[in-house]
């Protein structure tokens, strides 16, 4: 199988840089005229899938919003993952898993293993027990040609208390160290276009990259960037932040697309509009 990073690069070339979030928040289910139930999750997820898959390089279900419905919610995820695998639509499971030792290995088996019904193309990870605590997941991703997206520099204000620490020291801020570790991880892999260990960097981080002396143009993997559209970042602002790494940025949009639902045809128009906006601005950079 082709490594995840190269499969994602091919998908971004074919479909554009858009990633659509599948985020069935209770209030959005209500707006869509759906009950807050597992069956409604299925309707929601499949409508987004049908409408948006033709215009997105990947789809990103927010795992917690399925977990809140227990085993029935996870069954919807399993069905979604199976359909995506059959259609060769890439999935980013937004689970933000992070632990140590055998527990991290169990998470790796669940989300990146080949025998788990939750196993899928890629998963988001939290490195704040130490980057190397993620080793079981990183190794599983490499062994199974799957991918990871490691939280590096997020746009939530609480993140600064951890991610910005150490910027005056020789090693740089914590976020900079995470990015450096992910770069090394990709260097150890074999790939053609980009590695399979990605980063999560918010589209609304503003001047943080400059303030922390982070240069993403030297990063050698994909960058998942939430915050485009309804969360405040325009395509112009986004590509200015990621100057030098534009081709690696997988741009997530959730509310901006999902607010067009519930009909797949309306979701398709919203996804196509977002995709076209990103392609237009990226091409002008």
mmCIF file of C-alpha atoms in Angstrom, residues 10-235:
data_model
loop_
_atom_site.group_PDB
_atom_site.id
_atom_site.type_symbol
_atom_site.label_atom_id
_atom_site.label_comp_id
_atom_site.label_asym_id
_atom_site.label_seq_id
_atom_site.Cartn_x
_atom_site.Cartn_y
_atom_site.Cartn_z
ATOM 1 C CA UNK A 10 -2.569 12.556 -4.421
ATOM 2 C CA UNK A 11 -6.042 13.265 -3.016
ATOM 3 C CA UNK A 12 -5.189 16.940 -2.529
ATOM 4 C CA UNK A 13 -3.948 17.124 -6.122
ATOM 5 C CA UNK A 14 -7.169 15.549 -7.398
ATOM 6 C CA UNK A 15 -9.801 17.082 -5.123
ATOM 7 C CA UNK A 16 -8.140 20.186 -3.695
ATOM 8 C CA UNK A 17 -7.000 21.007 -0.143
ATOM 9 C CA UNK A 18 -10.392 20.924 1.601
ATOM 10 C CA UNK A 19 -11.125 18.636 4.543
ATOM 11 C CA UNK A 20 -14.741 18.642 5.725
ATOM 12 C CA UNK A 21 -15.477 18.024 9.383
ATOM 13 C CA UNK A 22 -18.297 15.656 10.298
ATOM 14 C CA UNK A 23 -19.322 17.294 13.564
ATOM 15 C CA UNK A 24 -22.830 16.295 14.701
ATOM 16 C CA UNK A 25 -23.182 18.801 17.539
ATOM 17 C CA UNK A 26 -26.565 18.528 19.281
ATOM 18 C CA UNK A 27 -27.532 22.067 18.262
ATOM 19 C CA UNK A 28 -26.638 21.381 14.631
ATOM 20 C CA UNK A 29 -28.695 18.199 14.645
ATOM 21 C CA UNK A 30 -31.604 20.332 15.830
ATOM 22 C CA UNK A 31 -31.025 22.887 13.060
ATOM 23 C CA UNK A 32 -31.079 20.016 10.590
ATOM 24 C CA UNK A 33 -34.428 18.872 12.017
ATOM 25 C CA UNK A 34 -32.917 15.744 13.558
ATOM 26 C CA UNK A 35 -33.207 14.248 17.026
ATOM 27 C CA UNK A 36 -30.155 13.898 19.243
ATOM 28 C CA UNK A 37 -29.897 10.149 18.676
ATOM 29 C CA UNK A 38 -27.557 7.583 17.171
ATOM 30 C CA UNK A 39 -29.868 7.099 14.198
ATOM 31 C CA UNK A 40 -29.690 10.833 13.542
ATOM 32 C CA UNK A 41 -25.897 10.606 13.693
ATOM 33 C CA UNK A 42 -26.047 8.111 10.855
ATOM 34 C CA UNK A 43 -28.272 10.381 8.754
ATOM 35 C CA UNK A 44 -25.998 13.329 9.478
ATOM 36 C CA UNK A 45 -22.756 11.496 8.723
ATOM 37 C CA UNK A 46 -23.985 9.874 5.520
ATOM 38 C CA UNK A 47 -25.490 13.107 4.190
ATOM 39 C CA UNK A 48 -22.169 14.877 4.740
ATOM 40 C CA UNK A 49 -20.343 11.966 3.148
ATOM 41 C CA UNK A 50 -22.553 11.890 0.059
ATOM 42 C CA UNK A 51 -22.506 15.636 -0.432
ATOM 43 C CA UNK A 52 -18.909 16.474 0.392
ATOM 44 C CA UNK A 53 -16.711 13.510 -0.529
ATOM 45 C CA UNK A 54 -16.478 14.550 -4.218
ATOM 46 C CA UNK A 55 -15.037 17.948 -3.232
ATOM 47 C CA UNK A 56 -12.748 17.071 -0.323
ATOM 48 C CA UNK A 57 -9.352 15.429 -0.005
ATOM 49 C CA UNK A 58 -10.459 13.981 3.340
ATOM 50 C CA UNK A 59 -13.319 13.893 5.811
ATOM 51 C CA UNK A 60 -12.757 14.447 9.539
ATOM 52 C CA UNK A 61 -15.346 13.041 11.958
ATOM 53 C CA UNK A 62 -15.183 14.512 15.461
ATOM 54 C CA UNK A 63 -15.016 11.272 17.435
ATOM 55 C CA UNK A 64 -16.284 12.681 20.751
ATOM 56 C CA UNK A 65 -19.606 13.614 19.178
ATOM 57 C CA UNK A 66 -20.107 9.971 18.230
ATOM 58 C CA UNK A 67 -18.776 8.608 21.537
ATOM 59 C CA UNK A 68 -21.418 10.521 23.479
ATOM 60 C CA UNK A 69 -23.950 8.072 22.042
ATOM 61 C CA UNK A 70 -22.014 5.067 23.322
ATOM 62 C CA UNK A 71 -21.717 1.869 21.334
ATOM 63 C CA UNK A 72 -24.456 2.951 18.924
ATOM 64 C CA UNK A 73 -22.504 6.086 18.058
ATOM 65 C CA UNK A 74 -19.292 4.125 17.552
ATOM 66 C CA UNK A 75 -21.212 1.749 15.279
ATOM 67 C CA UNK A 76 -22.024 4.722 13.053
ATOM 68 C CA UNK A 77 -18.322 5.574 12.908
ATOM 69 C CA UNK A 78 -17.500 1.988 11.988
ATOM 70 C CA UNK A 79 -20.048 2.084 9.170
ATOM 71 C CA UNK A 80 -18.677 5.418 7.945
ATOM 72 C CA UNK A 81 -15.102 4.136 7.990
ATOM 73 C CA UNK A 82 -16.053 0.967 6.118
ATOM 74 C CA UNK A 83 -17.832 2.926 3.405
ATOM 75 C CA UNK A 84 -14.950 5.364 3.067
ATOM 76 C CA UNK A 85 -12.448 2.519 2.788
ATOM 77 C CA UNK A 86 -14.528 0.896 0.055
ATOM 78 C CA UNK A 87 -14.727 4.195 -1.864
ATOM 79 C CA UNK A 88 -11.094 5.126 -1.107
ATOM 80 C CA UNK A 89 -12.141 8.334 0.623
ATOM 81 C CA UNK A 90 -9.542 9.379 3.189
ATOM 82 C CA UNK A 91 -10.569 9.761 6.828
ATOM 83 C CA UNK A 92 -8.977 11.747 9.648
ATOM 84 C CA UNK A 93 -10.407 10.405 12.908
ATOM 85 C CA UNK A 94 -10.334 13.448 15.181
ATOM 86 C CA UNK A 95 -9.858 11.556 18.445
ATOM 87 C CA UNK A 96 -6.869 13.450 19.927
ATOM 88 C CA UNK A 97 -5.585 10.350 21.680
ATOM 89 C CA UNK A 98 -2.569 10.566 23.973
ATOM 90 C CA UNK A 99 -1.277 8.247 26.699
ATOM 91 C CA UNK A 100 1.724 6.097 27.570
ATOM 92 C CA UNK A 101 2.920 2.539 27.186
ATOM 93 C CA UNK A 102 0.381 -0.237 26.826
ATOM 94 C CA UNK A 103 -2.535 2.205 26.911
ATOM 95 C CA UNK A 104 -1.132 4.136 23.969
ATOM 96 C CA UNK A 105 -0.561 0.814 22.219
ATOM 97 C CA UNK A 106 -4.239 -0.005 22.716
ATOM 98 C CA UNK A 107 -5.237 3.327 21.171
ATOM 99 C CA UNK A 108 -2.895 2.598 18.264
ATOM 100 C CA UNK A 109 -4.468 -0.829 17.762
ATOM 101 C CA UNK A 110 -7.950 0.695 17.833
ATOM 102 C CA UNK A 111 -7.443 3.592 15.412
ATOM 103 C CA UNK A 112 -4.492 2.533 13.271
ATOM 104 C CA UNK A 113 -4.649 -1.252 13.417
ATOM 105 C CA UNK A 114 -5.709 -3.461 10.522
ATOM 106 C CA UNK A 115 -8.075 -5.699 12.503
ATOM 107 C CA UNK A 116 -10.096 -3.078 14.418
ATOM 108 C CA UNK A 117 -13.403 -1.867 12.923
ATOM 109 C CA UNK A 118 -12.357 1.620 14.071
ATOM 110 C CA UNK A 119 -9.050 1.384 12.241
ATOM 111 C CA UNK A 120 -8.876 4.066 9.556
ATOM 112 C CA UNK A 121 -6.495 6.160 7.465
ATOM 113 C CA UNK A 122 -5.306 8.583 10.132
ATOM 114 C CA UNK A 123 -5.945 9.881 13.630
ATOM 115 C CA UNK A 124 -5.187 13.043 15.584
ATOM 116 C CA UNK A 125 -2.872 12.659 18.587
ATOM 117 C CA UNK A 126 -2.000 14.753 21.648
ATOM 118 C CA UNK A 127 1.767 14.795 22.398
ATOM 119 C CA UNK A 128 1.662 16.539 25.755
ATOM 120 C CA UNK A 129 2.796 13.502 27.719
ATOM 121 C CA UNK A 130 5.936 13.809 25.596
ATOM 122 C CA UNK A 131 6.270 13.239 21.851
ATOM 123 C CA UNK A 132 7.839 9.816 22.357
ATOM 124 C CA UNK A 133 4.812 8.703 24.390
ATOM 125 C CA UNK A 134 3.129 8.502 20.975
ATOM 126 C CA UNK A 135 5.647 5.917 19.754
ATOM 127 C CA UNK A 136 3.169 2.977 19.621
ATOM 128 C CA UNK A 137 0.857 5.003 17.373
ATOM 129 C CA UNK A 138 3.692 6.371 15.243
ATOM 130 C CA UNK A 139 5.056 2.868 14.718
ATOM 131 C CA UNK A 140 1.620 1.426 13.954
ATOM 132 C CA UNK A 141 1.007 4.168 11.403
ATOM 133 C CA UNK A 142 4.302 3.412 9.681
ATOM 134 C CA UNK A 143 3.768 -0.352 9.728
ATOM 135 C CA UNK A 144 0.220 -0.115 8.372
ATOM 136 C CA UNK A 145 0.777 2.772 5.905
ATOM 137 C CA UNK A 146 -1.501 5.039 7.923
ATOM 138 C CA UNK A 147 -1.079 8.558 9.231
ATOM 139 C CA UNK A 148 -1.065 10.701 12.346
ATOM 140 C CA UNK A 149 -1.722 14.386 12.969
ATOM 141 C CA UNK A 150 0.013 15.619 16.116
ATOM 142 C CA UNK A 151 -1.330 18.680 17.937
ATOM 143 C CA UNK A 152 1.383 21.320 17.605
ATOM 144 C CA UNK A 153 0.072 24.882 17.649
ATOM 145 C CA UNK A 154 -3.637 25.247 18.246
ATOM 146 C CA UNK A 155 -5.677 28.430 18.168
ATOM 147 C CA UNK A 156 -7.602 27.952 21.423
ATOM 148 C CA UNK A 157 -6.386 30.559 23.945
ATOM 149 C CA UNK A 158 -5.728 27.903 26.608
ATOM 150 C CA UNK A 159 -3.102 26.287 24.386
ATOM 151 C CA UNK A 160 -0.577 29.069 24.920
ATOM 152 C CA UNK A 161 0.011 28.012 28.530
ATOM 153 C CA UNK A 162 1.648 24.819 27.236
ATOM 154 C CA UNK A 163 2.541 25.269 23.584
ATOM 155 C CA UNK A 164 4.300 28.642 23.907
ATOM 156 C CA UNK A 165 6.368 27.715 26.965
ATOM 157 C CA UNK A 166 10.132 27.846 26.487
ATOM 158 C CA UNK A 167 10.280 30.227 23.534
ATOM 159 C CA UNK A 168 13.182 32.148 25.079
ATOM 160 C CA UNK A 169 15.255 28.996 25.602
ATOM 161 C CA UNK A 170 17.724 27.392 23.196
ATOM 162 C CA UNK A 171 15.375 24.507 22.435
ATOM 163 C CA UNK A 172 12.518 26.859 21.586
ATOM 164 C CA UNK A 173 8.867 26.703 22.545
ATOM 165 C CA UNK A 174 7.153 23.383 23.182
ATOM 166 C CA UNK A 175 5.275 23.737 19.879
ATOM 167 C CA UNK A 176 8.560 24.194 18.027
ATOM 168 C CA UNK A 177 9.977 21.072 19.661
ATOM 169 C CA UNK A 178 6.898 19.051 18.669
ATOM 170 C CA UNK A 179 7.272 20.196 15.063
ATOM 171 C CA UNK A 180 10.970 19.316 15.088
ATOM 172 C CA UNK A 181 10.193 15.839 16.429
ATOM 173 C CA UNK A 182 7.569 15.257 13.734
ATOM 174 C CA UNK A 183 10.080 16.355 11.101
ATOM 175 C CA UNK A 184 12.583 13.790 12.373
ATOM 176 C CA UNK A 185 9.859 11.126 12.372
ATOM 177 C CA UNK A 186 9.153 11.777 8.692
ATOM 178 C CA UNK A 187 12.847 11.792 7.831
ATOM 179 C CA UNK A 188 13.039 8.193 9.048
ATOM 180 C CA UNK A 189 10.204 7.114 6.711
ATOM 181 C CA UNK A 190 10.185 6.305 3.003
ATOM 182 C CA UNK A 191 7.880 8.490 0.916
ATOM 183 C CA UNK A 192 7.737 10.399 -2.360
ATOM 184 C CA UNK A 193 5.739 13.587 -1.740
ATOM 185 C CA UNK A 194 5.468 13.990 2.045
ATOM 186 C CA UNK A 195 5.703 11.947 5.212
ATOM 187 C CA UNK A 196 2.780 10.487 7.123
ATOM 188 C CA UNK A 197 3.384 12.175 10.489
ATOM 189 C CA UNK A 198 1.411 15.391 10.228
ATOM 190 C CA UNK A 199 0.768 18.393 12.421
ATOM 191 C CA UNK A 200 -2.311 20.238 13.606
ATOM 192 C CA UNK A 201 -1.753 23.988 13.353
ATOM 193 C CA UNK A 202 -4.710 26.354 13.672
ATOM 194 C CA UNK A 203 -5.530 28.730 10.844
ATOM 195 C CA UNK A 204 -6.164 31.497 13.375
ATOM 196 C CA UNK A 205 -2.856 31.362 15.279
ATOM 197 C CA UNK A 206 -2.037 34.837 13.963
ATOM 198 C CA UNK A 207 1.563 35.873 14.531
ATOM 199 C CA UNK A 208 2.378 32.925 16.794
ATOM 200 C CA UNK A 209 4.530 31.153 14.195
ATOM 201 C CA UNK A 210 6.677 34.250 13.785
ATOM 202 C CA UNK A 211 6.801 34.952 17.526
ATOM 203 C CA UNK A 212 7.932 31.389 18.251
ATOM 204 C CA UNK A 213 10.437 31.377 15.353
ATOM 205 C CA UNK A 214 8.716 28.433 13.681
ATOM 206 C CA UNK A 215 9.384 27.931 9.965
ATOM 207 C CA UNK A 216 6.896 25.463 8.505
ATOM 208 C CA UNK A 217 8.461 25.672 5.049
ATOM 209 C CA UNK A 218 10.999 23.089 6.228
ATOM 210 C CA UNK A 219 8.382 20.672 7.546
ATOM 211 C CA UNK A 220 8.100 17.453 5.535
ATOM 212 C CA UNK A 221 4.581 16.213 6.283
ATOM 213 C CA UNK A 222 0.930 17.262 6.013
ATOM 214 C CA UNK A 223 -0.505 20.099 8.096
ATOM 215 C CA UNK A 224 -4.129 19.852 9.199
ATOM 216 C CA UNK A 225 -5.416 23.366 9.763
ATOM 217 C CA UNK A 226 -8.809 23.991 11.382
ATOM 218 C CA UNK A 227 -10.254 27.481 11.578
ATOM 219 C CA UNK A 228 -11.065 28.348 7.961
ATOM 220 C CA UNK A 229 -14.415 29.932 7.186
ATOM 221 C CA UNK A 230 -16.925 30.208 10.019
ATOM 222 C CA UNK A 231 -14.152 30.105 12.632
ATOM 223 C CA UNK A 232 -12.607 33.291 11.306
ATOM 224 C CA UNK A 233 -9.746 32.583 8.894
ATOM 225 C CA UNK A 234 -10.071 33.584 5.253
ATOM 226 C CA UNK A 235 -8.202 31.686 2.561
#
